[in-house]
Coordinates of C-alpha atoms in Angstrom, one line a residue:
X728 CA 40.9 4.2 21.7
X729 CA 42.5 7.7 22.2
X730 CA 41.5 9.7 24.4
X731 CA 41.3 12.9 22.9
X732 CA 39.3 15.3 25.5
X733 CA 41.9 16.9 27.6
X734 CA 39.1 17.3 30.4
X735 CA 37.9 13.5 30.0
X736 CA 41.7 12.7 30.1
X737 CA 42.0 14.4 33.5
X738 CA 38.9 13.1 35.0
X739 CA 40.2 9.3 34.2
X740 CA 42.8 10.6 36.2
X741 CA 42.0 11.3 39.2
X742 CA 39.4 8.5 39.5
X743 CA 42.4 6.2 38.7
X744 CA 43.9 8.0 41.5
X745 CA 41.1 7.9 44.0
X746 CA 41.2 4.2 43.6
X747 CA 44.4 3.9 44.1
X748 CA 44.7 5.5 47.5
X749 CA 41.8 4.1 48.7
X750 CA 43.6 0.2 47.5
X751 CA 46.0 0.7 50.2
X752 CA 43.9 1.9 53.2
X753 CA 42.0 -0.6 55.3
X754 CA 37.9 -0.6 55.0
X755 CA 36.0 2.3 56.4
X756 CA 34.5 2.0 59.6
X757 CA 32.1 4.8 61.3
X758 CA 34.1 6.4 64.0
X759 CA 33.1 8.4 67.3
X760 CA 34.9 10.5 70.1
X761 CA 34.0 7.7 72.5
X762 CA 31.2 8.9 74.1
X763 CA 29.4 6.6 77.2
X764 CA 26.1 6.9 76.0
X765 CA 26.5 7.9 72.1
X766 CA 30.0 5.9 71.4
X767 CA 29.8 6.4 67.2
X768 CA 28.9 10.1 67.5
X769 CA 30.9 12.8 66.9
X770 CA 34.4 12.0 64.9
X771 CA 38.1 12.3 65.7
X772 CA 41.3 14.1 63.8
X773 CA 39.4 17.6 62.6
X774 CA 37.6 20.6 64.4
X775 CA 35.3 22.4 62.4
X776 CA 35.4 26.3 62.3
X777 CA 32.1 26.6 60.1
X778 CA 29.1 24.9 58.1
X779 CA 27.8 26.5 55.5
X780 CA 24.3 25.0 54.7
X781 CA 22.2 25.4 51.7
X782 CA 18.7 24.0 51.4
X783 CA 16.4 23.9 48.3
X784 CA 12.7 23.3 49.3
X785 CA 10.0 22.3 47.4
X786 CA 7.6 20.3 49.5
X787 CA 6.9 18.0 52.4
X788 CA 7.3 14.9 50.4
X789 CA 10.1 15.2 48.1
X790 CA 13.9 15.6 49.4
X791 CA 15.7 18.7 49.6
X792 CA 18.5 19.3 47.6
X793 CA 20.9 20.5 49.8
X794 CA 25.0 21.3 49.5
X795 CA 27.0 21.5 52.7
X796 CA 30.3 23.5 52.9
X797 CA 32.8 22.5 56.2
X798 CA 35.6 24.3 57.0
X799 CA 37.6 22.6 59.8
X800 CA 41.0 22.1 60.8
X801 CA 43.1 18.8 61.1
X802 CA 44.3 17.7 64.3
X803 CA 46.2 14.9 63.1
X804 CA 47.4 13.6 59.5
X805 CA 43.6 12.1 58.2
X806 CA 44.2 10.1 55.3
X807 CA 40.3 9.1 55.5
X808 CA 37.7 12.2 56.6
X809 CA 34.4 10.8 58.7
X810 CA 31.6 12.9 59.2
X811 CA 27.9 11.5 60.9
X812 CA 25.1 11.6 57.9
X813 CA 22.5 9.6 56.8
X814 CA 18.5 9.3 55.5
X815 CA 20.1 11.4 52.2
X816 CA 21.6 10.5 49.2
X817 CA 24.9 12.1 48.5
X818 CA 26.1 13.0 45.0
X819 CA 29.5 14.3 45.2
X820 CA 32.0 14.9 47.7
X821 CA 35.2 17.0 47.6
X822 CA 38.1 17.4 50.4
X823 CA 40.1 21.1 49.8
X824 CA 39.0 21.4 45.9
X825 CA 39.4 18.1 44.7
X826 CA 37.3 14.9 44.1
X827 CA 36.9 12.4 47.0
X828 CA 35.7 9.5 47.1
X829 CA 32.8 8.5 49.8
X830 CA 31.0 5.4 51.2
X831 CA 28.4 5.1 53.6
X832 CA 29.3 3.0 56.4
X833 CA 26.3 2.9 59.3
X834 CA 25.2 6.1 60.1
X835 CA 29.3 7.4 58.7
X836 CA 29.8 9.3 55.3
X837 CA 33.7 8.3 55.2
X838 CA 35.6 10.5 52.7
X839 CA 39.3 9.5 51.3
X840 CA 41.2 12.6 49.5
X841 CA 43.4 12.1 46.7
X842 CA 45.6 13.5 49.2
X843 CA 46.3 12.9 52.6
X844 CA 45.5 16.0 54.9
X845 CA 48.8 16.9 56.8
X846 CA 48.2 17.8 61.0
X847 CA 47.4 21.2 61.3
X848 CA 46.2 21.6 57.8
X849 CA 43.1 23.8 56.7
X850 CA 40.4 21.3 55.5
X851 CA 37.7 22.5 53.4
X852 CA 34.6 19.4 52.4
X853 CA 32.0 20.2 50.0
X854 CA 29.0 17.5 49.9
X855 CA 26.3 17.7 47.3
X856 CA 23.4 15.6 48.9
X857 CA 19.7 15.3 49.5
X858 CA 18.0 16.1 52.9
X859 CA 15.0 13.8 53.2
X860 CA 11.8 14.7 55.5
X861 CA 10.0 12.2 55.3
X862 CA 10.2 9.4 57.5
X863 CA 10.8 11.3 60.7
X864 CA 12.1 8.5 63.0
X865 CA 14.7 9.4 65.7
X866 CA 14.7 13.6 64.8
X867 CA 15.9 16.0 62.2
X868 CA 13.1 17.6 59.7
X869 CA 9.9 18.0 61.7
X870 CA 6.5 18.2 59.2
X871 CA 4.2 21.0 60.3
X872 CA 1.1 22.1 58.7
X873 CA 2.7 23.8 56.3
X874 CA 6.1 23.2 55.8
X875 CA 9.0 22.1 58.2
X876 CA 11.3 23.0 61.1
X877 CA 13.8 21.1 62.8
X878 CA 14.8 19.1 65.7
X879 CA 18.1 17.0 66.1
X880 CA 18.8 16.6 69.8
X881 CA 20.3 14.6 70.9
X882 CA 21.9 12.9 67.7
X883 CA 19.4 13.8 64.7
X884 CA 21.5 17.2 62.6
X885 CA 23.4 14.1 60.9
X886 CA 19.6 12.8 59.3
X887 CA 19.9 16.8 57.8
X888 CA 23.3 17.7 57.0
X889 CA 26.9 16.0 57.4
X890 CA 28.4 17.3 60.1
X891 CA 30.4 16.1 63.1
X892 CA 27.3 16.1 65.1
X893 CA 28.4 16.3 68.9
X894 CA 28.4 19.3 71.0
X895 CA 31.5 18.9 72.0
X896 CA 32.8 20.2 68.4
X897 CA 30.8 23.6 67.9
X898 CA 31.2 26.1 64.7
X899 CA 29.5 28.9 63.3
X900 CA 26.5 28.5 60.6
X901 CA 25.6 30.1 57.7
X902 CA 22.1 28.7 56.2
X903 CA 21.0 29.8 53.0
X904 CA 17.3 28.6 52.1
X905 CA 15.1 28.4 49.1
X906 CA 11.7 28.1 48.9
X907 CA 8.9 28.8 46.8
X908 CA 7.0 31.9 46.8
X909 CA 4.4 32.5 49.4
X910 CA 6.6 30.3 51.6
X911 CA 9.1 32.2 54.6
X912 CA 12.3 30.2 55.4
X913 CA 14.4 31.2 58.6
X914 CA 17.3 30.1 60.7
X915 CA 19.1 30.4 63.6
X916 CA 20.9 34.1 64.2
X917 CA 20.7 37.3 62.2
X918 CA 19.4 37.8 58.6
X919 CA 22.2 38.3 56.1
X920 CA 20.4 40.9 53.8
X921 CA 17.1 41.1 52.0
X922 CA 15.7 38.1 50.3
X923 CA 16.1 37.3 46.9
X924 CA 13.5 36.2 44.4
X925 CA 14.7 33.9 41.7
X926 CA 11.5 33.3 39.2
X927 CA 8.9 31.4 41.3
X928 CA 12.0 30.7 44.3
X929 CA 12.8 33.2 47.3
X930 CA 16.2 32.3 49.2
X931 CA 16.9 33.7 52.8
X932 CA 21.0 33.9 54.0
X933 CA 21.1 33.4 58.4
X934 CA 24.9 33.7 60.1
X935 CA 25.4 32.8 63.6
X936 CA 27.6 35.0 65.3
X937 CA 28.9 32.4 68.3
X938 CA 29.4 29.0 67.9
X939 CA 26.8 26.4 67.8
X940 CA 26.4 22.5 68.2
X941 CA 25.1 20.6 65.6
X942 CA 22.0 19.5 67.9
X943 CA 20.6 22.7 67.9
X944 CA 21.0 24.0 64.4
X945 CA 16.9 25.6 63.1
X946 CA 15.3 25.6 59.9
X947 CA 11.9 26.6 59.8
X948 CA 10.3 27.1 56.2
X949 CA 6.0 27.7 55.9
X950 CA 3.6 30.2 56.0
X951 CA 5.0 32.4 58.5
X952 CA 4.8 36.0 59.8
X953 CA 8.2 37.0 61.4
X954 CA 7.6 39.6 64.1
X955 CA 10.5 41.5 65.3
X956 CA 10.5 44.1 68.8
X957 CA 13.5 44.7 71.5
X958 CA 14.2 43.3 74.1
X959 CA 16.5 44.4 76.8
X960 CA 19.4 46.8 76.3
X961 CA 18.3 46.9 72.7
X962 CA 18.6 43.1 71.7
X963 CA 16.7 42.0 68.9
X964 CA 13.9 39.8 69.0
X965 CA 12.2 37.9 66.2
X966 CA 9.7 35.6 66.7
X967 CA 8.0 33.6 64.0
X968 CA 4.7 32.3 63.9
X969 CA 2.0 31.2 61.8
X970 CA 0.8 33.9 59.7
X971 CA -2.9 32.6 60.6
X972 CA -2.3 33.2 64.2
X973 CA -0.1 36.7 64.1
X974 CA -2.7 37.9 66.6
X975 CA -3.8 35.4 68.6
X976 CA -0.1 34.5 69.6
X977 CA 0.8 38.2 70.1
X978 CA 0.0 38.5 73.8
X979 CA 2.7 35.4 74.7
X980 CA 5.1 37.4 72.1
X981 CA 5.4 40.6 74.3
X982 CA 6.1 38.4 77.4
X983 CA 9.7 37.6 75.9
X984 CA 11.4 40.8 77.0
X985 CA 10.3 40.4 80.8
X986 CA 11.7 36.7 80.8
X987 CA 14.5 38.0 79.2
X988 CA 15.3 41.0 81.7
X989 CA 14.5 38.4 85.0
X990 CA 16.9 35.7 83.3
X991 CA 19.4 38.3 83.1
X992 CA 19.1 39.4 86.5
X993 CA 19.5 36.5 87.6
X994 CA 22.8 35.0 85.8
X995 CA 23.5 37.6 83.9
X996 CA 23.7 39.2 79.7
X997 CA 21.9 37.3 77.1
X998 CA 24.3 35.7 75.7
X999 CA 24.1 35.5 71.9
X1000 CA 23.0 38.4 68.9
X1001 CA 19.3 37.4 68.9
X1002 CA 16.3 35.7 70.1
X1003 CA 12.9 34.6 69.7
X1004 CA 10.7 32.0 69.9
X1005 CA 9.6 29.4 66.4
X1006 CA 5.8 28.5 67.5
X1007 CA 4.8 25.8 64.9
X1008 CA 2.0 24.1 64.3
X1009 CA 3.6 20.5 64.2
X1010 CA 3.6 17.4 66.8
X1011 CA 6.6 16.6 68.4
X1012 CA 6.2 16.4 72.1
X1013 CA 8.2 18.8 73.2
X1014 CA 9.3 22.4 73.7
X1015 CA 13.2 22.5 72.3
X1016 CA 16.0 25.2 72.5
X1017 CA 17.1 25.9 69.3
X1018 CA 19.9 28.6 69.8
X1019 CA 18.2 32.1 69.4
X1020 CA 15.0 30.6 68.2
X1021 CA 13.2 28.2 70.4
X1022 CA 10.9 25.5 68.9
X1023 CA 7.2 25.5 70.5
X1024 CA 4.0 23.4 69.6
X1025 CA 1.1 25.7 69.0
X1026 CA -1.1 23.4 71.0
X1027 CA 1.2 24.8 74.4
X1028 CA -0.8 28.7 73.3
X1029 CA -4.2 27.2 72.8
X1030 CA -5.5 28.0 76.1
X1031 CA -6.8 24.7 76.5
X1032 CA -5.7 23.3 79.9
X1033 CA -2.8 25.1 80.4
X1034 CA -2.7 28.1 82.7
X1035 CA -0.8 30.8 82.0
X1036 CA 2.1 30.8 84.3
X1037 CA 2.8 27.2 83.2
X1038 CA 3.2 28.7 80.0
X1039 CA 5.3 31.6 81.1
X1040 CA 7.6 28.8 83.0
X1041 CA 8.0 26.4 80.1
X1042 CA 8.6 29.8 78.5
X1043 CA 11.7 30.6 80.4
X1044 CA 12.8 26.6 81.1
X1045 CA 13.9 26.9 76.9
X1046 CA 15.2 30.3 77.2
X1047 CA 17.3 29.3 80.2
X1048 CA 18.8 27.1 78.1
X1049 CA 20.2 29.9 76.4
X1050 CA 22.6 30.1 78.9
X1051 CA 23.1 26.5 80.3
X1052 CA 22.9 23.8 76.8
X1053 CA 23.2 26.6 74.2
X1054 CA 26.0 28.9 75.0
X1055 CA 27.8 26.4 77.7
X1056 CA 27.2 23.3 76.1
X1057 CA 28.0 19.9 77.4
X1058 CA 31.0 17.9 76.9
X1059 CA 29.7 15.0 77.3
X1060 CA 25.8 13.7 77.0
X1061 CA 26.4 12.4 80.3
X1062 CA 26.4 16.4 81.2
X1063 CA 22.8 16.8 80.1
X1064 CA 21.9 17.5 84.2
X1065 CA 23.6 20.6 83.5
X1066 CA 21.6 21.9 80.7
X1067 CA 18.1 20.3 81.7
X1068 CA 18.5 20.4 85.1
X1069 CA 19.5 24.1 85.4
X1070 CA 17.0 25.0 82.9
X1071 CA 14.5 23.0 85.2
X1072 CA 16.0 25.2 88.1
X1073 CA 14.9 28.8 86.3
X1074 CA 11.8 27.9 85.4
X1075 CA 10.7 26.6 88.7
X1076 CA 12.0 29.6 90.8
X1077 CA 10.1 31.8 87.7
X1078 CA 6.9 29.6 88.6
X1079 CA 7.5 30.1 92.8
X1080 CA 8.4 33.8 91.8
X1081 CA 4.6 34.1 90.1
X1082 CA 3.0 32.5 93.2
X1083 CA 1.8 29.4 91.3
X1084 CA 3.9 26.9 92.2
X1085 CA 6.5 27.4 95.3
X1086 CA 10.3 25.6 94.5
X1087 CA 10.3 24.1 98.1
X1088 CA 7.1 22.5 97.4
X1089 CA 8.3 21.3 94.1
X1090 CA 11.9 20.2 95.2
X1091 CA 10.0 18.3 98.3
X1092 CA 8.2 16.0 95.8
X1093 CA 11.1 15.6 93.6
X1094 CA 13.0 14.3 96.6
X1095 CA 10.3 12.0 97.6
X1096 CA 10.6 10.7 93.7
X1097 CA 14.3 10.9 93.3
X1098 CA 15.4 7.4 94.3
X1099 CA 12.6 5.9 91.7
X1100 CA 13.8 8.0 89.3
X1101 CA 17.7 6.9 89.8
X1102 CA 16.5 3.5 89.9
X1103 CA 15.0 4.2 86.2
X1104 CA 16.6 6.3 84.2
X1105 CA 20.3 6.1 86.2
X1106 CA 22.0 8.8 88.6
X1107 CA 22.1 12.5 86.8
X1108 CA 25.7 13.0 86.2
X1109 CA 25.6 8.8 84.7
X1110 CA 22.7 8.2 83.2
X1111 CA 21.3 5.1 81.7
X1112 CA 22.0 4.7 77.7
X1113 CA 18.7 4.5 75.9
X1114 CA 16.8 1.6 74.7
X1115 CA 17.8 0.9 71.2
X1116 CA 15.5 2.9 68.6
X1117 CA 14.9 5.0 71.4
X1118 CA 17.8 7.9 71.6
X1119 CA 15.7 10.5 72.9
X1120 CA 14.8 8.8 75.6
X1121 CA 17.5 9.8 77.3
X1122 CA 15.4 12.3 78.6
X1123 CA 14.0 11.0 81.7
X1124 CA 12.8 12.9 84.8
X1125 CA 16.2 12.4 86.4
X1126 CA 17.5 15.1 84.5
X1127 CA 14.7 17.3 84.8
X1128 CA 13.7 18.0 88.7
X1129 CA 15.9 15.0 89.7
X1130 CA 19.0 17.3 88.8
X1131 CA 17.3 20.7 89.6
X1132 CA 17.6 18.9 93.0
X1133 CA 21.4 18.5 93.1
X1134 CA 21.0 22.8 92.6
X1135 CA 18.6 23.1 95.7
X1136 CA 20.2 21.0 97.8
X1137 CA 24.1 22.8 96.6
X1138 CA 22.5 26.1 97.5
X1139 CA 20.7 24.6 100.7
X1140 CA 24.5 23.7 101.6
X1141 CA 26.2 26.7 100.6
X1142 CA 23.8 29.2 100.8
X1143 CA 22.0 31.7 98.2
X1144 CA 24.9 34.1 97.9
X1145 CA 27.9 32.1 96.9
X1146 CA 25.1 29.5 94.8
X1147 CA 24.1 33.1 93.1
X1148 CA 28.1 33.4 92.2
X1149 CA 28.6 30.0 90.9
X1150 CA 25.8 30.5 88.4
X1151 CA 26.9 34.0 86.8
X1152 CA 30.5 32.5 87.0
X1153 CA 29.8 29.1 85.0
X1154 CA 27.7 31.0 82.2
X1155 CA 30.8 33.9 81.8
X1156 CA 33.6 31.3 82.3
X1157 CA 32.3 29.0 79.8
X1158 CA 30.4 30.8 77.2
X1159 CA 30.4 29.8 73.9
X1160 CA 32.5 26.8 74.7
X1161 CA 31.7 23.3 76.4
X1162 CA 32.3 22.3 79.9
X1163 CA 31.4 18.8 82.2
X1164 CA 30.5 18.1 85.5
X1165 CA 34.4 17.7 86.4
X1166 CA 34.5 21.7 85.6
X1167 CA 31.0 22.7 87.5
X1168 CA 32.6 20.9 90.6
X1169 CA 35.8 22.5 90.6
X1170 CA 34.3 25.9 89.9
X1171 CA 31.5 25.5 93.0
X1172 CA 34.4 24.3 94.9
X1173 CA 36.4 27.8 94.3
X1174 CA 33.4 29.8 95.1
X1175 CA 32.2 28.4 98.2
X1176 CA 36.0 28.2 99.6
X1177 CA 36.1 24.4 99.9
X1178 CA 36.1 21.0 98.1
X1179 CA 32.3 20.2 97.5
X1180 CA 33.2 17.2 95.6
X1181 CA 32.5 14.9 98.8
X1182 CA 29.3 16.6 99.2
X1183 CA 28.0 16.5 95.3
X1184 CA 29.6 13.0 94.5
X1185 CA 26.6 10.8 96.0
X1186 CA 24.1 13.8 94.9
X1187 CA 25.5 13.3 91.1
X1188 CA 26.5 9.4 91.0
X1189 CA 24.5 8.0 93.7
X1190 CA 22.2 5.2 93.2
X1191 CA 20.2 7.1 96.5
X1192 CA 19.1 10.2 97.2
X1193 CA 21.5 11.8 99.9
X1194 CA 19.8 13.6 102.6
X1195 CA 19.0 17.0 101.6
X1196 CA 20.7 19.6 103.9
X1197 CA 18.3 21.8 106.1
X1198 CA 15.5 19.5 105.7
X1199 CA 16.0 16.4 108.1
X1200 CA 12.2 15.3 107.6
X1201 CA 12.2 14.6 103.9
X1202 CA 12.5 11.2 103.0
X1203 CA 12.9 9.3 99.4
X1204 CA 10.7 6.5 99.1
X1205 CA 12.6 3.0 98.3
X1206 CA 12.6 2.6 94.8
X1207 CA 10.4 -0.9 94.8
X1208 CA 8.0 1.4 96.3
X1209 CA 8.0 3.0 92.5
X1210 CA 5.1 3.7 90.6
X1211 CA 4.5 1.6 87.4
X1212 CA 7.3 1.8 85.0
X1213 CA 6.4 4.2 82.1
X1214 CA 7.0 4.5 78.3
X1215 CA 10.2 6.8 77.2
X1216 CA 9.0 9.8 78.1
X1217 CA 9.5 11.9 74.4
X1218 CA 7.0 9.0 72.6
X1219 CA 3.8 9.8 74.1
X1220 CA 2.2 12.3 72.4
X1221 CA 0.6 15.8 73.5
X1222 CA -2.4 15.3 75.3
X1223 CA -1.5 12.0 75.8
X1224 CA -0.4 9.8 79.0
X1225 CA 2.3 7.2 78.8
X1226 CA 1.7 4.2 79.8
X1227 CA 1.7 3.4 83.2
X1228 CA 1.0 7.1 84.5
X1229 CA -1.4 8.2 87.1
X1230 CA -2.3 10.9 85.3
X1231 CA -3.8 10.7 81.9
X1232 CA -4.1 13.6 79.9
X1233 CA -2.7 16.7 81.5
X1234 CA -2.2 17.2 84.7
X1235 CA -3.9 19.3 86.8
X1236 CA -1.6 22.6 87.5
X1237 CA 0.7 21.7 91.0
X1238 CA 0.9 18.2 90.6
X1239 CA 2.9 15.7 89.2
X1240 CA 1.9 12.8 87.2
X1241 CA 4.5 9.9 87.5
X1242 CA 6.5 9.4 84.8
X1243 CA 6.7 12.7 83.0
X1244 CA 9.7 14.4 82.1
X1245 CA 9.1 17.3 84.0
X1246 CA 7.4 16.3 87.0
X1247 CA 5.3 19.1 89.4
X1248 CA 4.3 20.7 86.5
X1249 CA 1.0 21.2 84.0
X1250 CA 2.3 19.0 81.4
X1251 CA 1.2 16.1 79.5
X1252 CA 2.5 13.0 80.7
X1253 CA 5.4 12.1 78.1
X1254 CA 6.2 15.8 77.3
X1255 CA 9.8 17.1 77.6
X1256 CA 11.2 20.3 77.5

């Protein structure tokens, strides 16, 4: 046969060639960065600089089709490229322009280039894939009542998008979103111009202007009304709702700015171009921090057994987060005290600030729960993998109050002036990058003028609760003393106790129900924030 298609010639070619390479290379295997409690997440040899995401919805029950640009940058010669992805089909994959060829190895899409990428080198990977939300499982596409959003902490973006999905390696986004009309599709950060209509289609274009980690990456597409106001010092916020609700949600809208302005008062500027909050009307369990757009439940607004300034707290615990999760994020999941319990930390003192709820009252029954807590879910600063099928559930109380503890008791030790100046310093020094415990240590070290790492060590890795300075008459309970073991935390749903808590239902304001993820607090007994 001759072969007389120049173009058919070529293609021949370089599948000939893709074979080849890949002949001489050993299997692919999924890789990871090595970390304790996620060891196949995240992937060595590459940093990515920027994702460029582009979604085509249609509806709830058929796959997106979906094209994801990466530009990173070697950090060593990669003859074979991994990225996390799975739950979506991919169609085509090129490294810098050119074929590649991929396999699906676990929860790994493993690229091999026709040619090796030297150390150093730019790398630019173009995937043409589905993006499946159905089947919602451990994250990623949330349904709502009309439409999605998204959720992917800890480890979920990879069931969206292939990416290198640990938030140790963060890049800017651009998202660009289609949907049918009558539909409203947003993202994280800053519209990139008006819409445009395409026959019966609408897309929307979103650029971050910092970097972001995978985990906290926001799509939102449904009947929506996008509000937009000011908040302090001119910083626009955008809020999106459902359009049925515009009103009815308006009065917890205009509370943003006043969180916003005591927030910063506290640790300083806002720390990224934009912010609002994503109330949908979906079932997760949870309250999450998107960056610039926090996801909420609708049910949190209904005025049905929660009082306001629980609201208002949960409310600031995700914008918090902002700051500590979002702009500093962890370098390990290990660090999670340092985004939840911080977080934690604002919303109480926000909560003791209204009158509602004081933090020594609050930190005294986290101390008398702190050694059940280690015992459960592990120290803060190590804690306990998840069961399998469970990831989430890495969010135990520990890391809620259990590590707004370790604050309290480092500003009982040091007092509120040089605790103030660790706080502003960690958000400035580190913004927009990562940092561990290792570096919070060292830094509180420097601003109090001695080595607290013999004071935190036991209050971070301890199996027991230290005893909290300036308050000789607490006392922790033993932990065999515990209250029934309880379901993961994240799987109950809203309204709903785990099993084995003392408190079915929601709690009433000012007390705890054993078990939940934020204990102290309003909240239904499996909720996290």
């Amino acid at each position: 046969m001759q072969l007389s298609s120049p173009r058919l010639r070529a293609a021949l070619l370089a599948a000939a060639s893709l074979t080849l390479v890949a002949a001489v290379l050993p299997p692919p295997k999924p890789l990871g960065i090595g970390d304790r409690l996620f060891p196949e997440l995240g992937n060595p040899g590459y940093d990515v600089l920027n994702y460029d995401l582009s979604f085509t919805y249609k509806d709830n029950l058929t796959p997106l089709d979906a094209v994801t640009v990466i530009d990173a940058r070697a950090l060593e010669p990669l003859e074979r490229i991994n990225l996390d992805f799975t739950h979506g089909k991919v169609a085509s994959a090129e490294v810098n322009g050119e074929p590649a060829r991929f396999e699906s190895v676990g929860e790994d899409l493993v690229l091999t280039p026709r040619h090796a990428v030297a150390d150093g080198g730019a790398l630019r990977i173009t995937v043409r894939h589905t993006s499946d939300p159905r089947g919602r499982g451990d994250g990623g596409w949330v349904p709502t009542e009309d439409g999605l959003a998204m959720a992917n902490q800890a480890d979920a973006a990879h069931r969206v998008f292939p990416c290198n999905d640990h938030p140790a390696d963060k890049a800017l986004f651009t998202f660009r979103i289609s949907a049918p009309a009558g539909l409203t599709a947003v993202a994280n950060g800053l519209q990139a111009g008006p819409a445009r209509r395409t026959g019966a289609s609408t897309t929307w274009t979103y650029r971050t202007r910092h970097p972001m980690a995978t985990e906290l990456a926001q799509v939102s597409v449904g009947r929506s009304a996008v509000v937009h106001g000011t908040g302090p010092h001119g910083l626009p916020l955008r809020d999106v709702v459902p359009a049925a609700d515009r009103q009815r949600l308006d009065p917890w809208l205009k509370k943003t700015a006043g969180h916003i302005a005591w927030m910063e008062e506290r640790v300083g500027r806002y720390p990224f171009e934009n912010y609002g909050v994503l109330i949908a009307r979906a079932t997760t369990g949870f309250e999450l921090e998107t960056q610039t757009l926090s996801l909420f439940e609708s049910s949190l607004f209904s005025g049905e057994g929660y009082p306001e300034w629980y609201v208002e707290a949960v409310m600031v615990h995700e914008l918090a987060h902002q700051w500590f999760g979002d702009s500093v994020s962890p370098r390990t999941w290990s660090d999670l005290w340092l985004n939840e319990g911080h977080a934690t930390w604002y919303e109480a003192l926000y909560a003791d600030g209204l009158g509602k709820y004081s933090l020594e009252r609050r930190m005294r029954e986290a101390y008398q729960r702190s050694d059940q807590w280690r015992a459960a879910g592990g120290p803060p600063a190590a804690p306990k993998a998840a069961a399998p099928g469970e990831k989430i559930g890495l969010f135990r109380p520990v890391v809620y109050d259990g590590s707004a503890l370790i604050l309290y008791a480092l500003r009982q030790e040091i007092g509120a002036a040089a605790f103030d100046r660790i706080e502003r310093r960690w958000v400035a020094q580190y913004r927009d990058g990562i940092a561990g415990t290792a570096d919070f240590v060292r830094l509180a070290s420097q601003e109090a003028g001695r080595d607290l790492g013999p004071f935190l060590e036991p209050w971070l890795y301890g199996a027991k609760t230290p005893p909290m300075p300036g308050h000789p008459e607490w006392s922790a309970p033993a932990a065999d003393k515990a209250a029934p073991r309880t379901a993961a935390p994240d799987k109950a749903a809203p309204g709903r106790a785990a099993a084995g808590t003392t408190a079915p239902g929601k709690a009433a304001p000012g007390t705890a129900a054993v078990g939940t993820a934020a204990p102290g607090r309003a909240v239904p007994a499996g909720k996290r924030v």
